[in-house]
CSV table of C-alpha atoms in Angstrom, one decimal:
chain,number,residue,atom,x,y,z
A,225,UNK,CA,12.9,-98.8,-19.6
A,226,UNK,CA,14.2,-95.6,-21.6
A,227,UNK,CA,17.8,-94.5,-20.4
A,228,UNK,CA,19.5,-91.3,-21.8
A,229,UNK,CA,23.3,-90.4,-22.2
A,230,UNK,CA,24.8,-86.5,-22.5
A,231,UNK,CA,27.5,-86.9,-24.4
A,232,UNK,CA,30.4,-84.9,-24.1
A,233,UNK,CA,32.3,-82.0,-26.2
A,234,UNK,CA,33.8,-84.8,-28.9
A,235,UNK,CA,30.3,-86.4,-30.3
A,236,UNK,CA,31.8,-89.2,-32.1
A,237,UNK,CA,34.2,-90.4,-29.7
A,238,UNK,CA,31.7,-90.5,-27.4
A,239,UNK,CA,28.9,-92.5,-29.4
A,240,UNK,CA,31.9,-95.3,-30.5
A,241,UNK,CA,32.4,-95.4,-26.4
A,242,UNK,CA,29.5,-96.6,-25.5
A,243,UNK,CA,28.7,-98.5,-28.9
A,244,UNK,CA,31.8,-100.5,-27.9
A,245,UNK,CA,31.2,-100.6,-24.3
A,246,UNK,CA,27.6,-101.9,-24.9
A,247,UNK,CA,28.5,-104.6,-26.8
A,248,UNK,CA,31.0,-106.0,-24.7
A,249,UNK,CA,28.1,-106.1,-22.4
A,250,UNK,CA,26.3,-108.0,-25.2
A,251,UNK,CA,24.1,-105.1,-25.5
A,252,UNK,CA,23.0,-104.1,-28.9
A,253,UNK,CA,24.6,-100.7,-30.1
A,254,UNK,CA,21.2,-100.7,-32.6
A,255,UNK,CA,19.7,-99.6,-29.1
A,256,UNK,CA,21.0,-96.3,-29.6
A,257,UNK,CA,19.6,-93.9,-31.0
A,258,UNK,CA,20.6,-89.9,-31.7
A,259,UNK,CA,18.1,-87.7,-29.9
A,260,UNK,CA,20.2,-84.4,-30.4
A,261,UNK,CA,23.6,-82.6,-30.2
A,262,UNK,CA,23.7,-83.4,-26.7
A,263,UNK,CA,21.2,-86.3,-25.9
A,264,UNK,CA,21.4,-90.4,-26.8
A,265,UNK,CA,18.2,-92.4,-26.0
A,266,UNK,CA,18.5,-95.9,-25.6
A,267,UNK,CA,15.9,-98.7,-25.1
A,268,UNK,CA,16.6,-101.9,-24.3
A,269,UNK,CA,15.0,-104.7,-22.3
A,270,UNK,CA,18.6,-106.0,-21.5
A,271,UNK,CA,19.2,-102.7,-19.3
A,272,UNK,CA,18.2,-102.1,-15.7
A,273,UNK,CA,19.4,-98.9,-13.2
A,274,UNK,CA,22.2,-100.2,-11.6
A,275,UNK,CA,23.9,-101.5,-15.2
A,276,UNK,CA,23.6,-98.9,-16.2
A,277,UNK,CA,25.1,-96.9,-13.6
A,278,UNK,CA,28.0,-99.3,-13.6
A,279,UNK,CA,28.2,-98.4,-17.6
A,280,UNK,CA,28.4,-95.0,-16.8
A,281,UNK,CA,30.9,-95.6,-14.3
A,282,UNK,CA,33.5,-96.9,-16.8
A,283,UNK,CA,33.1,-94.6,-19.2
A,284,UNK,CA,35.2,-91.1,-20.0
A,285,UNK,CA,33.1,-89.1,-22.7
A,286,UNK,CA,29.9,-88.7,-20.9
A,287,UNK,CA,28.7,-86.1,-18.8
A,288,UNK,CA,25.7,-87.6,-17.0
A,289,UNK,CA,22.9,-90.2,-17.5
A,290,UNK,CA,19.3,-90.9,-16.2
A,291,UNK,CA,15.9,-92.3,-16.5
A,292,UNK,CA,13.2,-91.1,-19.2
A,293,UNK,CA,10.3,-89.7,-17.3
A,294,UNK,CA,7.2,-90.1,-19.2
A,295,UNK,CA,4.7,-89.6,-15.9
A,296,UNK,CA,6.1,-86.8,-14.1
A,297,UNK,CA,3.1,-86.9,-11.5
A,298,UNK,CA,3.9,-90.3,-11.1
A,299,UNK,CA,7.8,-89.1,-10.5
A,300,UNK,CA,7.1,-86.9,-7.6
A,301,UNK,CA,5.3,-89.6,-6.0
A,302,UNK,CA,7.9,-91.7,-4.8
A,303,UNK,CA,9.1,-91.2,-0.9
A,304,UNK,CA,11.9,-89.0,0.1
A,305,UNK,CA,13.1,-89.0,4.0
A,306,UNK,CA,13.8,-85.6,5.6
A,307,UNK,CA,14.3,-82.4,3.5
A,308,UNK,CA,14.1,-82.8,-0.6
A,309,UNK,CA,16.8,-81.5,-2.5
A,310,UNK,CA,16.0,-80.7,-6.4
A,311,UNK,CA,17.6,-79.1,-9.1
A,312,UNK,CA,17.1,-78.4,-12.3
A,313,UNK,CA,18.9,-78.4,-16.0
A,314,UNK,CA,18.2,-78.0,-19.8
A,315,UNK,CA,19.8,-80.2,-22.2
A,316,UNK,CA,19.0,-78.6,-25.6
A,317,UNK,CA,20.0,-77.8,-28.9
A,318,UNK,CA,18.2,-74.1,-28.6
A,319,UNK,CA,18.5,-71.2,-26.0
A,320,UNK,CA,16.4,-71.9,-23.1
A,321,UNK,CA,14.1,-69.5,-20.6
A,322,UNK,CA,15.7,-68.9,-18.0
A,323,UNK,CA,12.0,-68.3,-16.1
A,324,UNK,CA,11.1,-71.4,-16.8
A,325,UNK,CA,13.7,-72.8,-15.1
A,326,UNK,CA,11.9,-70.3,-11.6
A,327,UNK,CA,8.9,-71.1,-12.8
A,328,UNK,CA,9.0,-74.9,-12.9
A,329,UNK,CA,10.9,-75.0,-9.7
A,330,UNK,CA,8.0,-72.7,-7.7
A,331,UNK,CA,5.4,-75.5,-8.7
A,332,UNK,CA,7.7,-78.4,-7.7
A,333,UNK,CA,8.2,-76.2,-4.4
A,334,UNK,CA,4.5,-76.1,-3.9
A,335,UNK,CA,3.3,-79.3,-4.7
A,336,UNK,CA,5.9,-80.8,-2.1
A,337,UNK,CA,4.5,-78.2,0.5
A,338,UNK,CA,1.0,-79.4,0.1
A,339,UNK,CA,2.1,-82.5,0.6
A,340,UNK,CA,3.7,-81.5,3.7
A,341,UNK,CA,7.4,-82.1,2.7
A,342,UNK,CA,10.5,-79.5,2.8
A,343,UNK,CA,12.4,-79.0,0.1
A,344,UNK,CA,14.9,-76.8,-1.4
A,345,UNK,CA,16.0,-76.3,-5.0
A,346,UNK,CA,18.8,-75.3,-7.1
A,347,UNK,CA,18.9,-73.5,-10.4
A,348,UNK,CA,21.9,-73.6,-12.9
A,349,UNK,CA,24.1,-70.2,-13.9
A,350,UNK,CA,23.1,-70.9,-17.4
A,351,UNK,CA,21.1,-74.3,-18.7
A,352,UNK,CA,22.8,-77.1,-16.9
A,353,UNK,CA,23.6,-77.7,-13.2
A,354,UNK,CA,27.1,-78.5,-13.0
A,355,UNK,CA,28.6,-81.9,-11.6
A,356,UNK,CA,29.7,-80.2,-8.3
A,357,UNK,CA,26.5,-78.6,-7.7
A,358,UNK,CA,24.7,-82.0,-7.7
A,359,UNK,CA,27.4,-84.1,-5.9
A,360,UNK,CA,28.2,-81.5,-3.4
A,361,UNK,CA,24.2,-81.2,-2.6
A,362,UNK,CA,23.8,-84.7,-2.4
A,363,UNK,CA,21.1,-84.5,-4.9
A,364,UNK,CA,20.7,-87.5,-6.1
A,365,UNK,CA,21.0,-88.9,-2.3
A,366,UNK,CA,18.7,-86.6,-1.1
A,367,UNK,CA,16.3,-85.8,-4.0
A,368,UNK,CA,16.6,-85.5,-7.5
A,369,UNK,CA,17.9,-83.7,-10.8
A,370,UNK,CA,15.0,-83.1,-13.2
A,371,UNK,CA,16.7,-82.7,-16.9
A,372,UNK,CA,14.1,-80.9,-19.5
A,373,UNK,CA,15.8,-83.0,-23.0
A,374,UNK,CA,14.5,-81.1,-26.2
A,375,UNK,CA,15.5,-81.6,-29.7
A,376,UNK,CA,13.8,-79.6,-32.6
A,377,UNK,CA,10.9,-81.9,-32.4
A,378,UNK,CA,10.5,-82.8,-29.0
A,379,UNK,CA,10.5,-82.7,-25.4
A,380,UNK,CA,11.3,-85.0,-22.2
A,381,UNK,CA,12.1,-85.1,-19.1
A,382,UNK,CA,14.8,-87.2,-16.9
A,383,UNK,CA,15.8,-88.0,-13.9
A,384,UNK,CA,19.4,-88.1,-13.8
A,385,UNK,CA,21.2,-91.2,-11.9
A,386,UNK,CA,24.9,-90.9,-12.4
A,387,UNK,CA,26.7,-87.8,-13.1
A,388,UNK,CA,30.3,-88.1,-14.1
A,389,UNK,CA,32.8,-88.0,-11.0
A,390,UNK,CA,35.3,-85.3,-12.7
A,391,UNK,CA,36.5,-84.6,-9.0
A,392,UNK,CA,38.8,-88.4,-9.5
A,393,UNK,CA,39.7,-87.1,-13.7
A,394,UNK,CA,41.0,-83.7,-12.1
A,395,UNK,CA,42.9,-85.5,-8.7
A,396,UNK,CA,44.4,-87.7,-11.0
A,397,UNK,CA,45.4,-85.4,-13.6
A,398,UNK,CA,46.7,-82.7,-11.3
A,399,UNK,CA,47.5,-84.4,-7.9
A,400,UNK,CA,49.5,-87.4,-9.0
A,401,UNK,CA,53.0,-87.4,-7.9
A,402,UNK,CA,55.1,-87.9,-11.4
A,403,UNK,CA,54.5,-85.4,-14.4
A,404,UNK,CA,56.2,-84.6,-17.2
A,405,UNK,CA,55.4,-81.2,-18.2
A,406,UNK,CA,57.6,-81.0,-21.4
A,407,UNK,CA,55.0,-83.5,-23.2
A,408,UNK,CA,52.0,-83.1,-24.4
A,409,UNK,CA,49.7,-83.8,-21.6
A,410,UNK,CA,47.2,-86.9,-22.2
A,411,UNK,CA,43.9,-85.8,-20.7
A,412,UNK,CA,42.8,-88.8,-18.0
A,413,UNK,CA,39.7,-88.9,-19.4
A,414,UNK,CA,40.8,-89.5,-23.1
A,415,UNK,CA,42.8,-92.2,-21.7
A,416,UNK,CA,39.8,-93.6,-19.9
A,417,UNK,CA,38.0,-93.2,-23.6
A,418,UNK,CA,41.0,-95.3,-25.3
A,419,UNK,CA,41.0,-98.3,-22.9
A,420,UNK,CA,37.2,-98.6,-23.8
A,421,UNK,CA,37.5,-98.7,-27.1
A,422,UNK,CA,39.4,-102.3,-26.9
A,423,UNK,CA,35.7,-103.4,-26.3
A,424,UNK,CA,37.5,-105.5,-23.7
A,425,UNK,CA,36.3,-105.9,-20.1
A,426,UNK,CA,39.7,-107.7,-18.7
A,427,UNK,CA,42.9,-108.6,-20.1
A,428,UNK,CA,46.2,-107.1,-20.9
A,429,UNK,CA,46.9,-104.0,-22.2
A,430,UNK,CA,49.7,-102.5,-23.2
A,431,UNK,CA,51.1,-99.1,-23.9
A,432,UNK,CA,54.8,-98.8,-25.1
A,433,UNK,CA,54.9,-95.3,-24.6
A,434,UNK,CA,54.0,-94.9,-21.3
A,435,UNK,CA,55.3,-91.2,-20.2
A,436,UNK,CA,53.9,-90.3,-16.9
A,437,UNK,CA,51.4,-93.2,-17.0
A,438,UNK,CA,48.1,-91.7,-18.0
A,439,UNK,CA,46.8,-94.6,-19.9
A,440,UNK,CA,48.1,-97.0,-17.8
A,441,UNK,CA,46.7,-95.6,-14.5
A,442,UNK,CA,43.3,-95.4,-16.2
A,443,UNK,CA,43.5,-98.9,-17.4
A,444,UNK,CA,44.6,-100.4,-13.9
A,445,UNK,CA,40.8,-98.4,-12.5
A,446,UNK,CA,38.9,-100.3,-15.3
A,447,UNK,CA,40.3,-103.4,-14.1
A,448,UNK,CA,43.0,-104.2,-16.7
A,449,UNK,CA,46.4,-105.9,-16.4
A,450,UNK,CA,48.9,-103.8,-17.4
A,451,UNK,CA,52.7,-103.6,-19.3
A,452,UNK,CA,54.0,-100.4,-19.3
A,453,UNK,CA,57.5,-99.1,-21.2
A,454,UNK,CA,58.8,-96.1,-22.3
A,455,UNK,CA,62.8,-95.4,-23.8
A,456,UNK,CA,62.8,-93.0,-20.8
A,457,UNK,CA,64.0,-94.4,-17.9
A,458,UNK,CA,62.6,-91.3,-16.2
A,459,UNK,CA,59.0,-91.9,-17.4
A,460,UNK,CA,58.9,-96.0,-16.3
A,461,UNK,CA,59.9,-94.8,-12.9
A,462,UNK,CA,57.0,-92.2,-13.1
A,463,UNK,CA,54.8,-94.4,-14.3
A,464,UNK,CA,55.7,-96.8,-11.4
A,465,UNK,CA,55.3,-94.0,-8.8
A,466,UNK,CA,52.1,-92.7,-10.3
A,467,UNK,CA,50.5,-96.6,-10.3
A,468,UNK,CA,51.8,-96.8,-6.8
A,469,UNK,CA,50.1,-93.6,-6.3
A,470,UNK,CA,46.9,-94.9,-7.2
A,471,UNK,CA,46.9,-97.8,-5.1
A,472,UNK,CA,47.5,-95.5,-1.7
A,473,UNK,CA,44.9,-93.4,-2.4
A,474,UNK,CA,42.0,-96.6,-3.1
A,475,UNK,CA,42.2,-96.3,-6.6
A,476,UNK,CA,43.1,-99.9,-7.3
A,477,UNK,CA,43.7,-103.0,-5.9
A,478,UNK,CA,44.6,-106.5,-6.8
A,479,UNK,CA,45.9,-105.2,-10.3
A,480,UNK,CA,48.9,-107.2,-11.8
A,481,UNK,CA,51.1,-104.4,-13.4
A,482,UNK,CA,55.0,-104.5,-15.1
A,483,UNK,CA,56.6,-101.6,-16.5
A,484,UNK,CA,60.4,-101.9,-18.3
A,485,UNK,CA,62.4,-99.8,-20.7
A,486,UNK,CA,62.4,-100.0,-24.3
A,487,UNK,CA,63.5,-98.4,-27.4
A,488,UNK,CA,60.7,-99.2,-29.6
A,489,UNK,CA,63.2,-98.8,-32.6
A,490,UNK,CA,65.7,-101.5,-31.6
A,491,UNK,CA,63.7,-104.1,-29.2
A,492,UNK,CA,66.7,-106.7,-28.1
A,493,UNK,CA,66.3,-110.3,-27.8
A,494,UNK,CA,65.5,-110.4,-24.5
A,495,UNK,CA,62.6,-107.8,-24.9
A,496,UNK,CA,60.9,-109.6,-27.6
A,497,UNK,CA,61.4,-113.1,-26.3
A,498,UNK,CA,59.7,-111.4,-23.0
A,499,UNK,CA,56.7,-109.7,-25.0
A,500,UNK,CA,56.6,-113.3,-27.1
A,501,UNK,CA,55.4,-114.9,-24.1
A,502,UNK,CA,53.3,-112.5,-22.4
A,503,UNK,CA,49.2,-112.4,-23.0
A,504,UNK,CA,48.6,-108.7,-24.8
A,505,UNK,CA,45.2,-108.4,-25.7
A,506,UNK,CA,45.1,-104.4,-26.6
A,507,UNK,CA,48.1,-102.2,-27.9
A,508,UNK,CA,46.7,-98.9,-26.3
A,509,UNK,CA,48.9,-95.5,-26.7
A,510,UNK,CA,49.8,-91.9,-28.0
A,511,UNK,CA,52.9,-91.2,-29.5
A,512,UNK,CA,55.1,-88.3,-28.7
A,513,UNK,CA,54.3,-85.8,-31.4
A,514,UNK,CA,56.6,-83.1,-30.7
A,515,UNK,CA,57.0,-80.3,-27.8
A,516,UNK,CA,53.3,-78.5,-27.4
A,517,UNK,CA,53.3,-75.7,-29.8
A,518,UNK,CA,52.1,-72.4,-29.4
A,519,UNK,CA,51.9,-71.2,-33.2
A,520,UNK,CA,51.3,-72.9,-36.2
A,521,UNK,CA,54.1,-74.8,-37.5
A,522,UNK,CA,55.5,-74.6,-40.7
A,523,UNK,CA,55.5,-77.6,-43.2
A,524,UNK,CA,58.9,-78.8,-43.2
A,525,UNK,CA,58.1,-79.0,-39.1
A,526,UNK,CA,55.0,-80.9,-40.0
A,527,UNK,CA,56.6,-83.2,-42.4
A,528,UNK,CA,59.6,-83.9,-39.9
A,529,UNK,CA,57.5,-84.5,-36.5
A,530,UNK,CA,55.0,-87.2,-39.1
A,531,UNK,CA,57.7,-89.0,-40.6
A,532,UNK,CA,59.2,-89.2,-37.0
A,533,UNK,CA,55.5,-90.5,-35.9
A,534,UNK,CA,55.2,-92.9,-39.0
A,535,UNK,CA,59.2,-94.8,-37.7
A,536,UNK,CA,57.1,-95.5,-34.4
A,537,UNK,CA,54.0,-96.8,-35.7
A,538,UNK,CA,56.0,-99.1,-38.2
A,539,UNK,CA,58.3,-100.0,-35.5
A,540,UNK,CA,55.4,-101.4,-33.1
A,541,UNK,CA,53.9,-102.5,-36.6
A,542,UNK,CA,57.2,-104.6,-36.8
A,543,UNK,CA,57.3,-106.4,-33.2
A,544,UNK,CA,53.7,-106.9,-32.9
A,545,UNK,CA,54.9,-109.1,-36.3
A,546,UNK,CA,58.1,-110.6,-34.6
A,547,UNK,CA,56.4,-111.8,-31.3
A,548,UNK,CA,53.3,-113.3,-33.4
A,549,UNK,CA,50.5,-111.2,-31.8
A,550,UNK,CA,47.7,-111.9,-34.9
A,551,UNK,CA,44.4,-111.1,-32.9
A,552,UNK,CA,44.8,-108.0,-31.1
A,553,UNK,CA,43.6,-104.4,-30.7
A,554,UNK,CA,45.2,-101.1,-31.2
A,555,UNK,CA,43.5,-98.1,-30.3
A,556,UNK,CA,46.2,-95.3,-31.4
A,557,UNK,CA,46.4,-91.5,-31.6
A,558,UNK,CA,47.9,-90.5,-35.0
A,559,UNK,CA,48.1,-86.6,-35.0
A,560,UNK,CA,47.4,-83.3,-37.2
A,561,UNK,CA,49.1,-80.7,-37.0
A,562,UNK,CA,47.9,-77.0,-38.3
A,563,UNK,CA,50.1,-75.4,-41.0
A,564,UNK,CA,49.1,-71.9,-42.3
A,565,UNK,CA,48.3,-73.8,-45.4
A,566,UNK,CA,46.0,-76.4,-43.6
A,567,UNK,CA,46.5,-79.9,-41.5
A,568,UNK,CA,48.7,-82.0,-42.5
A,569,UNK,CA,48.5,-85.5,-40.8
A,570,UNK,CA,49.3,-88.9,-41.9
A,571,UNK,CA,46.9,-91.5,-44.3
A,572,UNK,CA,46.2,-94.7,-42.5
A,573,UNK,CA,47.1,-96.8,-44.9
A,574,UNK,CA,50.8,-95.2,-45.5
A,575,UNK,CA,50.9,-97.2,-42.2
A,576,UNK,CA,49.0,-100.1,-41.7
A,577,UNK,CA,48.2,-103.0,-44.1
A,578,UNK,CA,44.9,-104.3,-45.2
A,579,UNK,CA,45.6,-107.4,-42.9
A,580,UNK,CA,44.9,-104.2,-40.0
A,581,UNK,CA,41.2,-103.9,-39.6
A,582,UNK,CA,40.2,-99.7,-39.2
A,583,UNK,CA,37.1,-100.5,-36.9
A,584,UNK,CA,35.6,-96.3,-36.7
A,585,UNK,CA,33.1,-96.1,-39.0
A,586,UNK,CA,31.5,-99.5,-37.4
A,587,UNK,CA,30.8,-97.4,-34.5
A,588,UNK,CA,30.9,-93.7,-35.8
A,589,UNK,CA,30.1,-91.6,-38.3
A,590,UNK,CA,31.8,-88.9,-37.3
A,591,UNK,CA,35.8,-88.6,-37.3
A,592,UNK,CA,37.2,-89.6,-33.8
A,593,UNK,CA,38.8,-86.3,-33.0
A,594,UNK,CA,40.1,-84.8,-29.6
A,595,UNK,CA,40.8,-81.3,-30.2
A,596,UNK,CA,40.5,-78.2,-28.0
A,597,UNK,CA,39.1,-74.8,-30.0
A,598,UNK,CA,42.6,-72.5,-31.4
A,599,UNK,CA,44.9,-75.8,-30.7
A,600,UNK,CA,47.6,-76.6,-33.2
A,601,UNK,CA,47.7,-80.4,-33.0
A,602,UNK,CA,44.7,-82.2,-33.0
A,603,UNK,CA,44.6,-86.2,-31.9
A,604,UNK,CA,43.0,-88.6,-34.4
A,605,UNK,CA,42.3,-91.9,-32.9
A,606,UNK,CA,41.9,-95.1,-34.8
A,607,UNK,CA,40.5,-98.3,-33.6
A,608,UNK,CA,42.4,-101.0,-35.3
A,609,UNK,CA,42.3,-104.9,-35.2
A,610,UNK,CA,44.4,-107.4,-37.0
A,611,UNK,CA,43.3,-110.5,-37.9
């Protein structure tokens, strides 16, 4: 069976999801292959629907995924009960007829008409139906999404399955109880990305600069144990609150979870002799780079806020060393900032030693980036192991 993905607006981030996902559900990454801009294709014998789905389910960067359809006769033959919803969308590198779209539609109309079923269809603004147009028809309860994949070359057609849920990103991101709006706000979904990246599917995972929680909310739905810790006193409370949150409103359950205070700089005793015997299997986090900036900054400001990010790296560097964690992950968001002489970010290896493992291009071959179009700081994020 032939699945395909959409990938989402940051390409590479995406394809070293899955890649990562896919292998921790010894699934070849090999399986994958590029299709276009938009559109992955994978093939594997090792895949069925409901896998699948439950991928899908876990992952941040994707938009929706389905089913190739090489028969579509054969498609439409399968049994619907009661009135047949449809819809419609094109997933292409090239500008797309919007007639098409009516004409294609009519002739689906039709043939269920002759066969003496009712049915209704919906047609996107532009190319692609949107994710509350298909859950809020019941579409893929009630009928289907046909997606028309083309690349320069060729042209499919699939039958969308799963189609990502951004009603949870959004009521996590804007509904949670505890935010801290003078930070940099860490998109849910970006967090959901990072915890995947560990290419773990349980375990402990830690994120010693908690804030608000993002990433370890996000790691407590995948099913992840949790330690949480921040210098902020304010932010371990709202990280409490916020995982709290999540439990009342179904998000979680049976999730073991700690959060504590600490100044990253000068761990005591106590903290490390804590962390010493505690199972950490991922270091997962994002810095704090600075207030969000509305201009370009100059470089003196660019120098200060990355020497200020290089004394926290090198300080979790430091007690990953003192507590004896060898084998461990870090996925970590090193930033850019824009200058009006160009980015200025940090090199890796200013930071990290060789006995640190940079894991991207294994699963890549683009940068893992996160940037919004016209922002000033743009979030690198490096997949490290040391061994």
């Amino acid at each position: 069976m032939q699945y395909f993905f959409q990938l989402g607006n940051f390409k590479g981030l995406s394809q070293a999801e899955l890649s990562i996902v896919f292998e921790s559900y010894n699934i070849s990454k090999d399986s994958i292959k590029n299709f276009s801009e938009k559109i992955l294709l994978i093939d594997s014998k090792d895949l069925n629907d409901n896998l699948v789905k439950r991928i899908f389910n876990r992952l941040g960067g994707y938009i929706r995924v389905g089913r190739v359809v090489n028969d579509l006769e054969r498609f439409l033959e399968k049994e619907y009960e009661g009135k047949v919803v449809f819809g419609l969308s094109y997933i292409g590198d090239s500008k797309f007829d919007i007639n098409k779209f009516n004409s294609l539609a009519k002739q689906l109309k039709k043939y269920f008409r002759d066969k003496g079923v009712s049915s209704r269809f919906i047609l996107p603004k532009k190319t692609e139906l949107n994710a509350a147009q298909v859950r809020k028809n019941l579409m893929l309860e009630k009928g289907f999404e046909l997606c028309i994949l083309e690349n320069q070359d060729s042209q499919l057609y699939g039958e969308t399955l799963e189609i990502q849920d951004i009603d949870s990103f959004s009521d996590r991101d804007y509904n949670k109880p505890s935010v801290d709006t003078e930070m940099g706000m860490l998109p849910p979904k970006l967090a959901r990305i990072m915890c995947n990246l560990t290419g773990l599917q349980s375990g402990v995972i830690w994120d010693p600069f908690c804030g608000s929680g993002t990433i370890p909310m996000e790691a407590t739905i995948l099913g992840y144990n949790v330690l949480a810790s921040d210098l902020n006193i304010e932010a371990v409370k709202a990280t409490d609150k916020n995982i709290v949150w999540l439990s009342n409103n179904g998000y979680i359950s049976d999730i073991l979870y700690e959060t504590f205070q600490l100044d990253i700089t000068k761990p005591t005793g106590e903290v490390l002799k804590k962390l010493k015997h505690t199972q950490i299997d991922a270091v997962v986090f994002e810095l704090y780079m600075g207030p969000p900036q509305t201009k370009l900054v100059t470089e003196t400001q660019a120098d200060t806020l990355l020497n200020d990010v290089k004394v926290l790296l090198e300080s979790v560097i430091k007690i990953l060393e003192e507590i004896g964690k060898r084998k461990i992950k870090m996925i970590v968001i090193i930033p850019s900032y824009k200058t009006e002489s160009g980015w200025k970010t940090l090199r890796i290896r200013e930071i990290f030693s060789k006995r640190w493992y940079v894991l991207n291009k294994e699963y890549s071959k683009e940068d893992l980036k996160w940037k919004r179009n016209n922002s000033i700081i743009c979030r690198n994020i490096f997949i490290l192991e040391r061994k």
